[in-house]
Short mmCIF file of C-alpha atoms and ligand atoms in Angstrom, two decimals:
data_model
loop_
_atom_site.label_atom_id
_atom_site.label_comp_id
_atom_site.label_asym_id
_atom_site.label_seq_id
_atom_site.Cartn_x
_atom_site.Cartn_y
_atom_site.Cartn_z
CA MET A 1 0.08 0.00 -0.01
CA LYS A 2 1.34 3.56 -0.96
CA SER A 3 0.19 6.97 -0.05
CA LYS A 4 1.40 10.17 -1.69
CA SER A 5 1.33 13.87 -0.54
CA SER A 6 2.89 17.19 -1.66
CA ALA A 7 2.97 20.53 0.16
CA PRO A 8 4.31 23.97 -0.92
CA GLY A 9 7.11 26.16 0.51
CA LYS A 10 6.41 29.66 1.63
CA VAL A 11 7.45 33.33 1.79
CA ILE A 12 6.90 35.48 4.85
CA LEU A 13 5.84 38.68 3.47
CA PHE A 14 5.75 40.49 6.75
CA GLY A 15 6.39 39.58 10.59
CA GLU A 16 8.95 36.84 10.61
CA HIS A 17 10.55 36.62 14.20
CA PHE A 18 8.03 39.09 15.69
CA VAL A 19 5.45 36.15 15.15
CA VAL A 20 7.43 33.98 17.55
CA HIS A 21 6.77 36.68 20.23
CA GLY A 22 3.04 36.87 19.62
CA ILE A 23 2.73 39.39 16.72
CA LYS A 24 0.69 38.70 13.66
CA ALA A 25 2.59 37.71 10.40
CA VAL A 26 1.44 37.78 6.77
CA LEU A 27 2.70 34.76 4.61
CA CYS A 28 1.96 33.23 1.36
CA ALA A 29 2.46 29.57 0.00
CA ILE A 30 4.67 29.45 -3.20
CA ASN A 31 4.57 27.20 -6.29
CA LYS A 32 7.47 25.08 -5.20
CA ARG A 33 6.80 21.82 -3.45
CA VAL A 34 8.01 18.79 -1.59
CA PHE A 35 6.63 15.42 -2.68
CA VAL A 36 6.50 12.61 -0.25
CA THR A 37 5.52 8.90 -0.88
CA ALA A 38 5.00 6.53 1.98
CA GLU A 39 4.62 2.74 1.52
CA ALA A 40 3.82 0.01 4.14
CA ILE A 41 6.58 -2.68 4.20
CA ASP A 42 6.64 -6.10 6.10
CA GLU A 43 9.90 -5.29 7.84
CA GLU A 44 9.88 -3.75 11.23
CA LYS A 45 11.82 -0.69 10.06
CA ILE A 46 11.46 3.01 9.14
CA SER A 47 13.41 3.67 5.91
CA ILE A 48 13.74 7.18 4.55
CA LYS A 49 15.36 8.13 1.23
CA SER A 50 15.93 11.71 -0.01
CA ASN A 51 18.30 13.80 -2.02
CA ILE A 52 20.03 14.93 1.10
CA GLY A 53 20.78 11.47 2.43
CA ASP A 54 19.18 8.28 3.76
CA LEU A 55 18.09 7.09 7.19
CA GLU A 56 17.08 3.68 8.18
CA LEU A 57 16.24 2.65 11.85
CA ASP A 58 14.39 0.10 13.95
CA LYS A 59 10.98 1.42 15.35
CA ASN A 60 10.85 2.84 18.88
CA LYS A 61 13.87 4.74 18.92
CA ASN A 62 14.36 7.60 21.39
CA ILE A 63 13.88 10.67 19.05
CA ASP A 64 16.33 12.80 21.09
CA GLU A 65 19.12 10.47 20.09
CA ILE A 66 18.48 10.71 16.40
CA ASN A 67 20.91 13.24 14.71
CA SER A 68 19.62 13.63 11.22
CA PRO A 69 17.63 16.28 9.33
CA LEU A 70 15.21 13.44 8.42
CA LYS A 71 14.34 13.16 11.96
CA PRO A 72 10.69 14.63 11.62
CA PHE A 73 9.87 11.81 9.19
CA TYR A 74 11.02 9.22 11.63
CA PHE A 75 9.07 10.84 14.35
CA LEU A 76 5.91 10.81 12.12
CA ALA A 77 6.21 7.25 11.07
CA ASP A 78 7.13 5.95 14.47
CA LYS A 79 4.34 7.77 16.20
CA LEU A 80 1.73 6.51 13.73
CA LEU A 81 2.97 2.98 13.79
CA LYS A 82 2.64 2.81 17.47
CA GLU A 83 -1.00 3.78 17.33
CA GLN A 84 -2.02 0.51 15.40
CA SER A 85 -1.08 -3.00 14.80
CA GLU A 86 -1.68 -3.84 11.08
CA ILE A 87 1.36 -2.26 9.40
CA GLU A 88 4.97 -3.40 10.45
CA GLY A 89 7.18 -0.76 8.91
CA ILE A 90 7.31 2.21 6.65
CA LYS A 91 9.40 3.22 3.74
CA ILE A 92 9.38 6.92 2.79
CA SER A 93 10.90 8.81 -0.17
CA ILE A 94 11.13 12.57 -0.58
CA LYS A 95 11.59 14.80 -3.62
CA SER A 96 11.91 18.61 -3.25
CA GLU A 97 11.74 21.56 -5.50
CA ILE A 98 12.45 23.95 -2.65
CA PRO A 99 16.02 24.95 -1.94
CA LEU A 100 16.95 23.86 1.54
CA GLY A 101 17.75 26.02 4.48
CA VAL A 102 17.26 29.32 2.90
CA GLY A 103 13.93 30.58 4.43
CA LEU A 104 11.63 29.20 1.86
CA GLY A 105 9.89 26.72 4.22
CA SER A 106 11.46 23.59 3.02
CA SER A 107 11.44 21.86 6.47
CA SER A 108 7.77 22.71 7.11
CA ALA A 109 6.76 21.65 3.66
CA CYS A 110 8.55 18.36 4.42
CA CYS A 111 6.60 17.94 7.82
CA VAL A 112 3.33 18.76 6.08
CA ALA A 113 3.79 16.46 3.10
CA GLY A 114 5.30 13.80 5.39
CA ALA A 115 2.37 14.00 7.79
CA GLY A 116 -0.10 13.89 4.88
CA ALA A 117 1.63 10.81 3.02
CA ILE A 118 2.38 8.83 6.28
CA SER A 119 -1.03 9.35 7.85
CA GLY A 120 -2.66 8.34 4.57
CA LEU A 121 -1.53 4.78 5.17
CA PHE A 122 -3.75 4.70 8.22
CA SER A 123 -7.14 6.26 8.93
CA GLU A 124 -8.16 9.32 7.04
CA LYS A 125 -7.25 12.58 8.68
CA THR A 126 -8.45 16.11 8.27
CA LYS A 127 -6.18 18.93 7.08
CA ASP A 128 -6.19 20.28 10.69
CA GLU A 129 -5.18 17.02 12.21
CA ILE A 130 -2.34 16.66 9.55
CA LEU A 131 -1.29 20.26 10.56
CA GLU A 132 -1.14 19.35 14.12
CA LEU A 133 1.02 16.29 13.44
CA ALA A 134 3.36 18.39 11.01
CA ILE A 135 3.88 21.02 13.82
CA ASP A 136 4.88 18.34 16.35
CA ALA A 137 7.19 16.82 13.80
CA GLU A 138 8.73 20.23 13.18
CA LYS A 139 9.31 20.70 16.88
CA THR A 140 11.63 17.81 16.78
CA ILE A 141 14.26 19.95 14.89
CA PHE A 142 12.94 23.49 15.98
CA LYS A 143 11.38 23.57 19.40
CA ASN A 144 10.15 27.18 19.41
CA THR A 145 8.53 27.23 15.96
CA SER A 146 5.59 29.64 15.73
CA GLY A 147 3.85 27.15 13.59
CA ALA A 148 3.29 29.72 10.92
CA ASP A 149 5.22 27.92 8.08
CA CYS A 150 3.51 24.57 8.50
CA THR A 151 0.01 26.44 8.69
CA VAL A 152 0.45 28.28 5.34
CA SER A 153 2.04 25.10 3.68
CA THR A 154 -1.13 23.10 4.61
CA HIS A 155 -3.83 25.55 3.75
CA GLY A 156 -2.08 27.61 0.90
CA GLY A 157 -2.84 31.07 -0.28
CA ILE A 158 -2.00 34.26 1.60
CA MET A 159 -2.83 34.42 5.31
CA VAL A 160 -2.46 36.49 8.33
CA TYR A 161 -1.18 34.16 11.12
CA ASP A 162 -0.48 34.39 14.85
CA LYS A 163 -0.08 31.70 17.49
CA THR A 164 -3.88 31.64 18.12
CA GLY A 165 -4.69 30.81 14.55
CA PHE A 166 -4.99 32.18 11.02
CA THR A 167 -7.25 34.01 8.49
CA LYS A 168 -6.97 33.65 4.78
CA ILE A 169 -6.57 36.83 2.87
CA GLU A 170 -9.19 36.36 0.08
CA SER A 171 -7.91 38.92 -2.33
CA GLU A 172 -5.83 37.51 -5.27
CA PRO A 173 -3.31 40.37 -5.74
CA ASN A 174 -1.47 40.73 -8.88
CA PHE A 175 1.96 40.80 -7.55
CA GLN A 176 4.85 38.59 -8.43
CA LEU A 177 7.82 37.74 -5.99
CA VAL A 178 11.38 37.76 -7.23
CA ILE A 179 13.36 35.57 -4.88
CA SER A 180 17.10 35.98 -4.60
CA ASN A 181 19.29 33.50 -2.70
CA SER A 182 22.36 34.51 -0.86
CA ASN A 183 23.41 30.76 -0.75
CA ILE A 184 24.39 31.39 2.84
CA GLU A 185 22.62 28.49 4.76
CA HIS A 186 21.14 29.30 8.08
CA SER A 187 19.71 27.54 10.92
CA THR A 188 16.29 28.97 11.90
CA GLU A 189 16.78 27.60 15.45
CA LYS A 190 19.98 29.59 16.07
CA VAL A 191 18.83 32.79 14.43
CA VAL A 192 15.50 32.64 16.53
CA ALA A 193 17.74 32.12 19.65
CA GLU A 194 19.90 35.19 18.65
CA VAL A 195 16.79 37.31 18.48
CA GLN A 196 15.69 36.03 21.84
CA LYS A 197 19.12 37.33 23.23
CA PHE A 198 18.52 40.67 21.50
CA LYS A 199 15.03 40.82 23.07
CA ASP A 200 16.54 39.97 26.67
CA LYS A 201 19.15 42.64 26.37
CA ASN A 202 16.92 45.34 24.83
CA GLU A 203 13.50 44.77 26.42
CA THR A 204 12.15 48.23 25.95
CA GLU A 205 13.37 48.55 22.34
CA PHE A 206 12.06 45.15 21.44
CA ALA A 207 8.67 45.85 22.87
CA GLU A 208 8.54 49.11 20.79
CA LEU A 209 9.48 47.19 17.68
CA CYS A 210 6.76 44.65 18.42
CA SER A 211 4.05 47.50 18.52
CA LYS A 212 5.51 49.10 15.34
CA GLU A 213 5.46 45.71 13.56
CA SER A 214 1.84 45.16 14.79
CA GLU A 215 0.77 48.52 13.32
CA LEU A 216 2.61 47.77 10.13
CA ILE A 217 0.66 44.47 9.74
CA GLU A 218 -2.60 46.22 10.36
CA SER A 219 -1.96 48.80 7.69
CA VAL A 220 -0.70 45.97 5.29
CA LEU A 221 -4.15 44.20 5.82
CA ARG A 222 -5.87 47.48 4.75
CA ILE A 223 -3.63 47.85 1.82
CA PHE A 224 -4.46 44.24 0.66
CA LYS A 225 -8.06 45.31 0.36
CA LYS A 226 -7.12 48.23 -1.84
CA ASN A 227 -4.65 46.05 -3.92
CA GLU A 228 -2.09 49.02 -3.85
CA ILE A 229 1.26 47.45 -4.89
CA LYS A 230 3.22 50.71 -4.37
CA GLU A 231 1.92 51.19 -0.80
CA LEU A 232 2.65 47.56 -0.04
CA GLY A 233 6.20 47.88 -1.23
CA GLU A 234 6.75 50.81 1.13
CA LYS A 235 5.68 48.51 3.98
CA VAL A 236 8.11 45.97 2.74
CA ILE A 237 10.99 48.47 3.01
CA GLU A 238 9.74 49.53 6.47
CA ASN A 239 9.70 45.95 7.71
CA GLN A 240 13.25 45.38 6.47
CA LYS A 241 14.41 48.18 8.66
CA PHE A 242 12.97 46.34 11.82
CA LEU A 243 14.81 43.08 10.72
CA GLU A 244 18.04 45.17 10.43
CA ILE A 245 17.59 46.41 14.02
CA ILE A 246 16.97 42.97 15.49
CA GLY A 247 20.23 41.77 14.01
CA ILE A 248 19.30 39.20 11.41
CA SER A 249 20.81 40.89 8.46
CA ASN A 250 24.36 40.94 7.10
CA ASP A 251 26.40 42.83 4.39
CA THR A 252 25.38 40.31 1.72
CA LEU A 253 21.65 40.63 2.45
CA ARG A 254 22.00 44.31 2.76
CA GLU A 255 23.67 44.46 -0.70
CA MET A 256 20.90 42.20 -2.22
CA VAL A 257 18.12 44.36 -0.64
CA LYS A 258 19.75 47.44 -2.29
CA VAL A 259 19.84 45.58 -5.61
CA GLY A 260 16.16 44.46 -5.46
CA ASN A 261 15.09 48.07 -4.44
CA LYS A 262 16.34 49.65 -7.60
CA THR A 263 13.66 48.20 -9.78
CA SER A 264 10.98 46.57 -7.57
CA PHE A 265 8.56 48.04 -5.16
CA GLY A 266 10.47 46.97 -2.09
CA SER A 267 12.64 44.16 -0.92
CA LYS A 268 13.19 42.43 2.33
CA ILE A 269 14.69 39.30 4.03
CA THR A 270 12.14 36.50 4.09
CA GLY A 271 12.17 33.77 6.90
CA ALA A 272 14.89 33.60 9.55
CA GLY A 273 17.51 35.58 7.93
CA GLY A 274 21.22 35.42 8.81
CA GLY A 275 21.54 34.04 5.27
CA GLY A 276 18.94 32.48 2.99
CA CYS A 277 16.64 34.53 0.74
CA ILE A 278 15.26 37.98 0.18
CA PHE A 279 12.20 38.65 -1.90
CA SER A 280 11.45 41.71 -4.17
CA LEU A 281 7.84 42.81 -4.62
CA ALA A 282 7.22 43.23 -8.31
CA ASN A 283 4.49 43.04 -10.96
CA GLU A 284 4.38 42.31 -14.76
CA GLU A 285 6.00 45.71 -15.34
CA ASN A 286 9.11 45.29 -13.30
CA ALA A 287 9.65 41.64 -12.36
CA GLU A 288 11.88 40.89 -15.56
CA GLU A 289 13.99 43.95 -14.86
CA THR A 290 14.45 43.03 -11.35
CA LEU A 291 15.49 39.46 -12.22
CA LYS A 292 18.01 40.94 -14.65
CA GLU A 293 19.55 43.19 -11.99
CA PHE A 294 20.10 40.19 -9.73
CA LYS A 295 21.51 38.07 -12.70
CA ASN A 296 23.85 40.81 -13.70
CA LYS A 297 25.39 40.66 -10.17
CA ASN A 298 25.64 36.86 -10.22
CA TYR A 299 22.93 36.21 -7.66
CA GLU A 300 20.89 32.96 -7.97
CA CYS A 301 17.22 34.34 -8.55
CA PHE A 302 13.84 33.25 -9.68
CA SER A 303 10.35 34.41 -9.59
CA VAL A 304 7.54 32.51 -7.85
CA LYS A 305 3.69 32.64 -7.76
CA ILE A 306 1.27 32.12 -4.94
CA ASP A 307 0.19 28.54 -4.46
CA PHE A 308 -3.60 28.41 -3.50
CA LYS A 309 -3.86 24.65 -3.04
CA GLY A 310 -1.64 23.87 0.00
CA LEU A 311 -1.37 20.27 1.04
CA ASP A 312 -2.36 17.78 -1.66
CA THR A 313 -2.81 14.15 -0.86
CA PHE A 314 -3.18 11.69 -3.85
C1 MEV B 1 10.93 31.14 9.80
O1 MEV B 1 10.51 30.87 8.54
C2 MEV B 1 10.04 32.13 10.49
C3 MEV B 1 10.41 32.60 11.94
O2 MEV B 1 9.52 33.58 12.26
C4 MEV B 1 10.40 31.38 12.90
C5 MEV B 1 8.88 30.94 13.16
O3 MEV B 1 7.96 31.56 12.83
O4 MEV B 1 8.72 29.82 13.71
C6 MEV B 1 11.88 33.18 11.99
#
């Protein structure tokens, strides 16, 4: 018996990091996906194959003793195997279109597609149940996750999210996102821990930034209703300033933001920062020109569209 799922990556448009501290964030799912196939096997094993390596282990291992980026898949398979007695073991294979560790939600998409495919071998689950499993799996590699990335990967589209839940933004804006990759890998967990240190040292400043970010998100939500791309771009630029202050930028990312700002409506880091990607907000008039600017400077870049489907099981 086989079960297949796929789930999209994401871009955080506004509010990364602040969302970990209770503020809202605005995110969208993008048209780059992770595909997971799960298959019931007769051996009492969990066997995982991916383009970043393989992992094969007996069932019932202590999750804290597993040192592999594939750990969330093991967690999901082991947890669901324990809850039943019909299937002996699971073989999992993963294929991804999402560059790894650069802020585009590859780990969350893995957790969501993994939860979808593996749970599909057992009883049927709702999207919300799959999301809950995916967030638990993500916590095995990143304990303090806000849950934002898994949520947008599961439900797709554009959403405003905070730790209490999410609301879909129903407008279908005509923007395009030009992504450029610094090719500096980052660890979300480490960058989030550094922001926590900044907060502990600068409590008043961090509280002020949180309220400014909160105001920014409210105005972004009003701008979405008007579909005013120039105004949205100004908010992108303003949000980048907050990210600079909390220390998640560096010279390469600053240079990339400058390049993007020449032709687009506004550029900012997306995701954890410290490396990874930035996005530039564009439309059909300036997307090509913006891509050209990045290519001329030898940055890896591509444009993405919004994915409205989210988790797909088949
Ligand atoms: C990572 O894509 C986004 C962060 O805000 C962490 C999180 O929300 O869990 C940095």
